[in-house]
mmCIF file of C-alpha atoms in Angstrom:
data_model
loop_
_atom_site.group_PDB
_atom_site.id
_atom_site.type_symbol
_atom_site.label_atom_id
_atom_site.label_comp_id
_atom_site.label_asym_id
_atom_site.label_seq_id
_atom_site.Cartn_x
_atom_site.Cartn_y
_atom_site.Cartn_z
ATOM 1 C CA UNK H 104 -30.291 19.555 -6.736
ATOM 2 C CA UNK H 105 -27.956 21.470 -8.622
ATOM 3 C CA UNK H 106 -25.157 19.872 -10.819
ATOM 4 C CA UNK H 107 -22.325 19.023 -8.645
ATOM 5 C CA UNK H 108 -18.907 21.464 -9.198
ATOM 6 C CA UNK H 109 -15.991 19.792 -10.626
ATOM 7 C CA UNK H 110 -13.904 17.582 -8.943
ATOM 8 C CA UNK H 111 -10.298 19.064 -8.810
ATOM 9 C CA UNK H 112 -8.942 18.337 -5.954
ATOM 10 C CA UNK H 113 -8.804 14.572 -6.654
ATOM 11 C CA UNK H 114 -5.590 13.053 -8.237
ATOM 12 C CA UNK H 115 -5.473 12.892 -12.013
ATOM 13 C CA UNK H 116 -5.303 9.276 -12.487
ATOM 14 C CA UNK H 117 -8.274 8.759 -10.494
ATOM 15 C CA UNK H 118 -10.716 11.504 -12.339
ATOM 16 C CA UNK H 119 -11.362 9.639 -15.140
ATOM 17 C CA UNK H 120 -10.970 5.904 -14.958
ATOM 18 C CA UNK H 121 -9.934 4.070 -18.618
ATOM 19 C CA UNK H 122 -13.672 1.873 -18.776
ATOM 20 C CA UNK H 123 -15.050 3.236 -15.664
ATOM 21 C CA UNK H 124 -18.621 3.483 -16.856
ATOM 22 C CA UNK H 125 -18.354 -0.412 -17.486
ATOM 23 C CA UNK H 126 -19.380 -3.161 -15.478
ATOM 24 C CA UNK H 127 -17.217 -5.816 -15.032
ATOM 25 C CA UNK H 128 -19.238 -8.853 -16.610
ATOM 26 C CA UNK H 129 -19.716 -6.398 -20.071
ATOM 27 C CA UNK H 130 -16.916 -7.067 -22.279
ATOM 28 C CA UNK H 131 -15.223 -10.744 -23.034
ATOM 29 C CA UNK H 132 -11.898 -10.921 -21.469
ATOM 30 C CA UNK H 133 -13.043 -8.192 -18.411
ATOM 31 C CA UNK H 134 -12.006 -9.443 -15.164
ATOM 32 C CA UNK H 135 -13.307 -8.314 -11.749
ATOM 33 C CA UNK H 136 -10.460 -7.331 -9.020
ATOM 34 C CA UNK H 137 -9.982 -9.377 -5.996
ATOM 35 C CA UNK H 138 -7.054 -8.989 -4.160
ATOM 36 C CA UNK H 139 -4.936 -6.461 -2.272
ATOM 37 C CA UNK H 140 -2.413 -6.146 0.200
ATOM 38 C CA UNK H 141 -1.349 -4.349 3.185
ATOM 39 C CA UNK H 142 2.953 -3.958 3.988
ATOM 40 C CA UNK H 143 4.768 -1.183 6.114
ATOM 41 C CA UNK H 144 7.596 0.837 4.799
ATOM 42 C CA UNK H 145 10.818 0.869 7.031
ATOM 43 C CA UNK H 146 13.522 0.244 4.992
ATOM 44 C CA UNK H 147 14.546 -2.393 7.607
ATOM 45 C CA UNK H 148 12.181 -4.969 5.304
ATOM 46 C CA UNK H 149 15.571 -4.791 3.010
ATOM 47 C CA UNK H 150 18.425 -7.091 4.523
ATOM 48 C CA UNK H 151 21.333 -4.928 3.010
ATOM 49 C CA UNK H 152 19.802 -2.026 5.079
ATOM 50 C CA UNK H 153 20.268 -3.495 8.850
ATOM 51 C CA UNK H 154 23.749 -4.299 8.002
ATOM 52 C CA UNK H 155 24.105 -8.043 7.451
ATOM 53 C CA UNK H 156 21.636 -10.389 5.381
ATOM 54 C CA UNK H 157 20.484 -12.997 7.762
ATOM 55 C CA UNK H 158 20.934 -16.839 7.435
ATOM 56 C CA UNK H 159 17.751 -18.755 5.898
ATOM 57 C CA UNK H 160 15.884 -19.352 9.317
ATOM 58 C CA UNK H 161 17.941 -17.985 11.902
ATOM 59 C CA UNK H 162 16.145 -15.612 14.297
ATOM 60 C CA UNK H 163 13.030 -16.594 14.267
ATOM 61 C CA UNK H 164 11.825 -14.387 16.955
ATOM 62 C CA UNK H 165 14.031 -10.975 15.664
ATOM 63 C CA UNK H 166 10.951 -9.059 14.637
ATOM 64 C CA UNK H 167 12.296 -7.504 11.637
ATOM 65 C CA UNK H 168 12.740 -11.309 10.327
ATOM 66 C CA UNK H 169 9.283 -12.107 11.075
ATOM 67 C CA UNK H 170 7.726 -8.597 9.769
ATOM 68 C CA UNK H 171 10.271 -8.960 6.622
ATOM 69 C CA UNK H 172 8.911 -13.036 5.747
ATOM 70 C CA UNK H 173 5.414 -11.991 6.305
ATOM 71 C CA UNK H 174 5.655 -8.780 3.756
ATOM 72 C CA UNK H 175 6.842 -11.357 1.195
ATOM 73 C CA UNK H 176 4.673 -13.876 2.025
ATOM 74 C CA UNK H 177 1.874 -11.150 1.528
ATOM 75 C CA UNK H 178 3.486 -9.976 -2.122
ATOM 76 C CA UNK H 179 3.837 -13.542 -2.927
ATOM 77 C CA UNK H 180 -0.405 -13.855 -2.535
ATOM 78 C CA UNK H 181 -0.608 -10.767 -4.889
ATOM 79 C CA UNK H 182 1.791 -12.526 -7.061
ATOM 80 C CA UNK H 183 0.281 -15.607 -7.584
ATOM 81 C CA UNK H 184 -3.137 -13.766 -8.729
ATOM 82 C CA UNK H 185 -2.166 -10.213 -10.985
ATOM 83 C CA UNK H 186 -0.509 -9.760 -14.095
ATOM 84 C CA UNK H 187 0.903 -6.617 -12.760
ATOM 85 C CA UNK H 188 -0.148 -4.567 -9.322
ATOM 86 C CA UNK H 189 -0.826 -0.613 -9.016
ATOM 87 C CA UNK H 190 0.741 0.519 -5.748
ATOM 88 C CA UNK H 191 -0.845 3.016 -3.556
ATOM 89 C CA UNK H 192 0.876 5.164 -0.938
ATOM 90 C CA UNK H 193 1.167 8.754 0.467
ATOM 91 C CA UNK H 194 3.583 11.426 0.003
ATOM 92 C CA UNK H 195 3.430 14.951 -0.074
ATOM 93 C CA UNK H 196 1.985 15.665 -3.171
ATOM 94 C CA UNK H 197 -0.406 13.418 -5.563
ATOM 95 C CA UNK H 198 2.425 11.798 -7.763
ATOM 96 C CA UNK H 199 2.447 8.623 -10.172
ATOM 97 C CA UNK H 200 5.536 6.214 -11.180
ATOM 98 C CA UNK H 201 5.687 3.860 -14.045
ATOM 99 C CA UNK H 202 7.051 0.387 -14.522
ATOM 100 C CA UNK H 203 10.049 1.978 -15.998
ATOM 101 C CA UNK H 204 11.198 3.695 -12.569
ATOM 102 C CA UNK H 205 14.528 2.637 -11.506
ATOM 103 C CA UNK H 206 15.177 3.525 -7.585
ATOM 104 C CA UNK H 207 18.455 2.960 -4.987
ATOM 105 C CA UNK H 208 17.950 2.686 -1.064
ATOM 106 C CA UNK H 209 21.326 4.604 -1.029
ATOM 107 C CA UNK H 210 19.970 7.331 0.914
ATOM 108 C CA UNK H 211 19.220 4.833 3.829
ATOM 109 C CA UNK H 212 22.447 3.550 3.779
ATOM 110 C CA UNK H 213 22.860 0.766 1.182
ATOM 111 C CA UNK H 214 22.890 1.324 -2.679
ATOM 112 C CA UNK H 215 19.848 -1.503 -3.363
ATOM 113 C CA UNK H 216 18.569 -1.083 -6.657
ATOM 114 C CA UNK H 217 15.267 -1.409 -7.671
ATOM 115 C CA UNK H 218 13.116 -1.689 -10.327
ATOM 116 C CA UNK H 219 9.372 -1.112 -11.182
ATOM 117 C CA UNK H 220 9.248 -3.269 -14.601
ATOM 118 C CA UNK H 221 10.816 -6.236 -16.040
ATOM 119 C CA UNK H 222 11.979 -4.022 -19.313
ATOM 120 C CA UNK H 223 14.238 -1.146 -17.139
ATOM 121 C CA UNK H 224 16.986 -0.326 -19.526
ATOM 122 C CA UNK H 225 20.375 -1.539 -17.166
ATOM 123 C CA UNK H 226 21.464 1.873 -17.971
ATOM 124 C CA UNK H 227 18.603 3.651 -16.402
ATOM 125 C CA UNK H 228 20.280 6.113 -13.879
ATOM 126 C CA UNK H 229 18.628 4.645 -10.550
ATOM 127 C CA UNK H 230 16.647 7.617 -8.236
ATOM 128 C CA UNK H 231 18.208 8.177 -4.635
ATOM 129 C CA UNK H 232 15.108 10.490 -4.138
ATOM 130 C CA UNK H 233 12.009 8.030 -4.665
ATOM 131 C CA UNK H 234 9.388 8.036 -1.825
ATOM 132 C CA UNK H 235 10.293 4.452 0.826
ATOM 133 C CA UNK H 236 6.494 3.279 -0.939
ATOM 134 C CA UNK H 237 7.782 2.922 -4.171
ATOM 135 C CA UNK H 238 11.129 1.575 -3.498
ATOM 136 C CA UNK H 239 9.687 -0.990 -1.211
ATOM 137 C CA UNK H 240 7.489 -1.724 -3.895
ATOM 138 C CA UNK H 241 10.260 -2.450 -6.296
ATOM 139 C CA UNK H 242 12.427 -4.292 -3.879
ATOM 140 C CA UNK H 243 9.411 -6.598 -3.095
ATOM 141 C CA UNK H 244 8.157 -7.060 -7.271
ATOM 142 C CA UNK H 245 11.830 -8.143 -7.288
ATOM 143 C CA UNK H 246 12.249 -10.697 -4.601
ATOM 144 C CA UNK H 247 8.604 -12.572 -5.348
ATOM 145 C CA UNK H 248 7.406 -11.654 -8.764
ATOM 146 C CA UNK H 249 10.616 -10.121 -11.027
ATOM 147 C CA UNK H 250 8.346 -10.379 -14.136
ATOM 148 C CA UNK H 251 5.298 -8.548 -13.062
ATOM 149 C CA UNK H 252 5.072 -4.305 -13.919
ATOM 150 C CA UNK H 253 4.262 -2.061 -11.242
ATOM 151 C CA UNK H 254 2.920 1.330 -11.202
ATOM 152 C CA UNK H 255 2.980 3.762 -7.894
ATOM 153 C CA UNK H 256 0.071 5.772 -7.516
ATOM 154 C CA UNK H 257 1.026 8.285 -4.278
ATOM 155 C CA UNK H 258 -1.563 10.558 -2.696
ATOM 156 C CA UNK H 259 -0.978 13.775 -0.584
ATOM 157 C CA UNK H 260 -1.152 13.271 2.849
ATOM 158 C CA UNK H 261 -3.012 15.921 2.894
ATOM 159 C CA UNK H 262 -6.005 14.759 1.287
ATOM 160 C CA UNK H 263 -9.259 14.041 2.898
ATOM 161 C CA UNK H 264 -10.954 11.254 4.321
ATOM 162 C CA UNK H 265 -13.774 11.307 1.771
ATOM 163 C CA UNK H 266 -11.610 12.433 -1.501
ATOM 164 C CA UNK H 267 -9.542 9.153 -0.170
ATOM 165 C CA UNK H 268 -12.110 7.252 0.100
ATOM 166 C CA UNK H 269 -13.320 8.479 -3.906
ATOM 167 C CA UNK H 270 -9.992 7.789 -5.027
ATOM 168 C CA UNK H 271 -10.165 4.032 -3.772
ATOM 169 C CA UNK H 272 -13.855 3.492 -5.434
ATOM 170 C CA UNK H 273 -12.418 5.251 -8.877
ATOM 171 C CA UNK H 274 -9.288 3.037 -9.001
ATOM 172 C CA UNK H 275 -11.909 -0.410 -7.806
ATOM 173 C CA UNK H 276 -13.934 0.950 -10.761
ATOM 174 C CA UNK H 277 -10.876 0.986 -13.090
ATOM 175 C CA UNK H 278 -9.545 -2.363 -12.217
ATOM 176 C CA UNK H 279 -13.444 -3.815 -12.895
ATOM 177 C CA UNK H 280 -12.761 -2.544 -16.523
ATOM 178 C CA UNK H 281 -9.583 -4.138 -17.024
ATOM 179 C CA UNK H 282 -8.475 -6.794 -19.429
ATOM 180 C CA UNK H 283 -5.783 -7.305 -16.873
ATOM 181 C CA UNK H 284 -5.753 -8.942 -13.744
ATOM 182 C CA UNK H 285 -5.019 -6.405 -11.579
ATOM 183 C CA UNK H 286 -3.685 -6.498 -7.987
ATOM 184 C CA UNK H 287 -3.253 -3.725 -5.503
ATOM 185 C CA UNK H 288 -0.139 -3.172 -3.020
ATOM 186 C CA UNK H 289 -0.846 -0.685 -0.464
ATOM 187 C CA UNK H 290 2.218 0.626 1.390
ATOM 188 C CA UNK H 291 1.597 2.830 4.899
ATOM 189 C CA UNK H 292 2.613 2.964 8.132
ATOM 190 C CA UNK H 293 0.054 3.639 11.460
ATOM 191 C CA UNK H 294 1.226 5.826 13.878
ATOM 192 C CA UNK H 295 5.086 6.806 14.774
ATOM 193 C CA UNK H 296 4.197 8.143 18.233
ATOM 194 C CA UNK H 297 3.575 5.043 20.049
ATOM 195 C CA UNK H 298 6.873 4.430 22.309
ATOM 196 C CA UNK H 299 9.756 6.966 24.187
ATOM 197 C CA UNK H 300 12.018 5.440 21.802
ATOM 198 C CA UNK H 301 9.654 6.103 18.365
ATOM 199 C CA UNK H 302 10.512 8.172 14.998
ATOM 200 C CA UNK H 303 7.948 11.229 16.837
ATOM 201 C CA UNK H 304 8.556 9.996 20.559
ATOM 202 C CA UNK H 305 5.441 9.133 22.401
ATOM 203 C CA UNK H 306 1.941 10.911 22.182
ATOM 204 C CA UNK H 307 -0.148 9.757 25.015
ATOM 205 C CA UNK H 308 -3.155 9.631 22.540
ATOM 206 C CA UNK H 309 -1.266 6.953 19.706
ATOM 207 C CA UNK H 310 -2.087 4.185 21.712
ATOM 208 C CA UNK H 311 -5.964 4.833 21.629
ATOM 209 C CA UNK H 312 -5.885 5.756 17.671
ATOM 210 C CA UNK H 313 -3.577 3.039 16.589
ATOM 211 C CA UNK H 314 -5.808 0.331 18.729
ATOM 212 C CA UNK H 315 -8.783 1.829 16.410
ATOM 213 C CA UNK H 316 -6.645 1.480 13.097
ATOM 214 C CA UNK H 317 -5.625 -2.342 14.132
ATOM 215 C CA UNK H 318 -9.078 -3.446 15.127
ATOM 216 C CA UNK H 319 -10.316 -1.824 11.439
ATOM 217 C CA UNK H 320 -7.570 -3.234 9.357
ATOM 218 C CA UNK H 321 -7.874 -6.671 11.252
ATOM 219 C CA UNK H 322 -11.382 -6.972 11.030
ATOM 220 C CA UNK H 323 -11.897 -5.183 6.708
ATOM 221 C CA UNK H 324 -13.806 -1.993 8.528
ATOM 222 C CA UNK H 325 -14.217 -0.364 6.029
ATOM 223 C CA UNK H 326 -16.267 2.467 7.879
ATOM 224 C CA UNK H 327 -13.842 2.117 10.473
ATOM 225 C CA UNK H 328 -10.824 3.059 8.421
ATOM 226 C CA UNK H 329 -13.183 5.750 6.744
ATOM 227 C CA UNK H 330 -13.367 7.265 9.904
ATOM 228 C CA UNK H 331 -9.933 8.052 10.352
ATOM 229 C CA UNK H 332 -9.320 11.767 11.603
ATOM 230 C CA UNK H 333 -6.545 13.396 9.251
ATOM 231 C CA UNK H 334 -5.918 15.920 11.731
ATOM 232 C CA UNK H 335 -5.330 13.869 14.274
ATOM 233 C CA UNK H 336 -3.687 11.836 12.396
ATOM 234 C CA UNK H 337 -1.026 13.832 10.686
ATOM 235 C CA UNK H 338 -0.446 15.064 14.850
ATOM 236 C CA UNK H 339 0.048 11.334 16.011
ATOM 237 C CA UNK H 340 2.377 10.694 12.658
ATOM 238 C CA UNK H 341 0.164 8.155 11.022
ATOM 239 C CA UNK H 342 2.059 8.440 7.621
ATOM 240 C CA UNK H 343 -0.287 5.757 6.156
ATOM 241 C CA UNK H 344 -3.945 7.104 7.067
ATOM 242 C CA UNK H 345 -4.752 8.859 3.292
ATOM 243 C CA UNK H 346 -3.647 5.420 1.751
ATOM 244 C CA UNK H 347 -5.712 3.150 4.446
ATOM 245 C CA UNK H 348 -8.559 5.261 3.705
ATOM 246 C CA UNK H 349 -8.119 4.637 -0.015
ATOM 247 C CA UNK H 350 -8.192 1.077 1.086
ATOM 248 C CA UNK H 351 -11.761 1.049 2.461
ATOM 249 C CA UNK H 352 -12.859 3.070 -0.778
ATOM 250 C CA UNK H 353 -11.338 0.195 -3.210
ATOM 251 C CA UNK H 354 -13.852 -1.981 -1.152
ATOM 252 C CA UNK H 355 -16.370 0.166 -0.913
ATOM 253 C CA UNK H 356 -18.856 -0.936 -3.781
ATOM 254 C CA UNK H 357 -19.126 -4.376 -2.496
ATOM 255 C CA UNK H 358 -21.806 -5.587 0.025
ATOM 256 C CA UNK H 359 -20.175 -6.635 2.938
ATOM 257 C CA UNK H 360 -16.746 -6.076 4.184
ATOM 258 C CA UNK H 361 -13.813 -7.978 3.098
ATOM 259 C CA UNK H 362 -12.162 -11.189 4.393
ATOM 260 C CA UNK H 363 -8.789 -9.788 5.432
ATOM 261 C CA UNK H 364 -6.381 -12.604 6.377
ATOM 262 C CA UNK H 365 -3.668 -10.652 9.059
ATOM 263 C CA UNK H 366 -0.129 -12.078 8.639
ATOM 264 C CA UNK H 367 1.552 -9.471 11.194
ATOM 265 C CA UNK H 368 0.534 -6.619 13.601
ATOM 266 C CA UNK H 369 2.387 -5.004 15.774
ATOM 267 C CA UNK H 370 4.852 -1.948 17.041
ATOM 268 C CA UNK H 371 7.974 -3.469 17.755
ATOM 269 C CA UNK H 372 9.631 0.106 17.678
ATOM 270 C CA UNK H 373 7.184 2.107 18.400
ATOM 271 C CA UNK H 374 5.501 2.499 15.298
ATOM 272 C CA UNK H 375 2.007 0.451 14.286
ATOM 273 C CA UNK H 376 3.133 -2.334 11.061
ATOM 274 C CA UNK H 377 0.106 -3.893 10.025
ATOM 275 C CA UNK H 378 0.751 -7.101 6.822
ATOM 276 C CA UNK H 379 -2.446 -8.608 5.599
ATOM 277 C CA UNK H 380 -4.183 -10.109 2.202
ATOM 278 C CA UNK H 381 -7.410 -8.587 1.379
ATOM 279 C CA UNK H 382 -10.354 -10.417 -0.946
ATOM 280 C CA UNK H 383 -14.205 -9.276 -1.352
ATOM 281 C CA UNK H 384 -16.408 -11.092 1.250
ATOM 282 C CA UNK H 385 -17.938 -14.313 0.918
ATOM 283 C CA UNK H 386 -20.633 -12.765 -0.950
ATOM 284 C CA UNK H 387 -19.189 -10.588 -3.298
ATOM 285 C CA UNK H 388 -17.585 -13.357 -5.285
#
């Protein structure tokens, strides 16, 4: 076999990993990565946004309370286990933002700033533009962990299932070299198309595709979220499917699946929400 051809259609930052080419138990002070996270993106998570913050306990059955206390009870695992998380999410076009980003839900109807970094200069002018990934990022670093850096790592939603899947196994790779410890924050939504009332209406065929993406984040499928059909997909308005498939490749180099512990799953409004803590299998450790 030939030499293979260069590899350009994979984001920068995953091309050529700081360490890569160095197992994790090589260096003193190298630590192996071991956590990640799953959280939606509506901008409902933020209690400014749905136009009153909510008493300490009261609704306990409003399912924006209950998705909103299990998305912080996820970042709160991540938390209590990184020095600082990389976030990955989709967008249209491969982009990266630093701990120093400074971001406002103002265009969703509340001017809630947020920040990526502990060290964001006050008079950083805060971005009405960022992608709902990175500022629910920044609004969760805030609420659980103010003192940890993030950095947002967004992938095209164009991109496909197996440079995804790359992408994860670079950026496992990279965190395997780090003298950090690293978490990961994944931010995606499954499919919009699953109700009358949904963001894209309903598409006879979400229910089938989203049952498929539950059962595979639920159960760590790795192959299973691998599998996910981007054309289909992008039809049925799974926003999320480049970043879940980026997911299984972060897992990818271990020997069994992971233990995924599922904190919420559901559509309450027509649109698949998925929260859950992900760790290497019992064997892997």
């Amino acid at each position: 076999m030939g030499n293979a051809a260069p590899d350009t259609r994979r984001p920068p930052w995953a091309r050529a990993a700081p360490d890569a080419g160095l197992p994790a138990h090589c260096g003193y002070g190298y630590r192996v990565f071991s956590i990640a996270a799953l959280v939606p993106s509506p901008p409902m998570l933020v209690p400014a946004l749905c136009g009153r913050v909510p008493v300490s306990g009261s609704d306990p059955d409003d399912p924006t309370v209950v998705l909103r206390a299990a998305a912080l009870d996820a970042a709160t695992a991540l938390a209590a286990r990184a020095d600082r998380w990389i976030v990955i999410g989709v967008d249209s076009h491969d982009r990266i933002y630093g701990s120093a980003t400074r971001g406002t839900f103002r265009g969703f109807g509340a001017d809630v700033v947020v920040d990526l970094g502990p060290s964001v200069e006050q008079s950083t002018p805060a971005d009405s533009q960022l992608p709902l990934p990175v500022l629910i990022a920044g609004w969760l670093r805030e609420q659980v962990a103010p003192g940890i850096s993030v950095q947002s790592r967004l992938i095209a939603a164009d991109t496909s299932a197996s440079e995804c899947v790359a992408v994860g196994a670079a950026l496992r790779e990279e965190l395997d070299a780090s003298h950090d410890q690293v978490a990961v924050l994944v931010v995606a939504d499954g499919a919009a198309t699953l109700t009358l009332k949904a963001p894209g209406y309903l598409d006879e065929r979400a229910a089938a595709v989203q049952h498929d993406l539950d059962t595979a984040l639920r159960t760590g499928s790795r192959a299973g979220l691998a599998a996910l059909p981007p054309e289909l997909c992008a039809e049925l308005l799974v926003d999320g499917r480049a970043a879940y498939q980026v997911l299984s490749g972060l897992f990818a180099a271990d020997s069994t699946d992971p233990r995924v512990r599922t904190l919420y799953q559901g559509a309450p409004f027509g649109v698949g929400y998925d929260v859950s803590v992900w760790q290497q299998g019992e064997g892997d450790q």
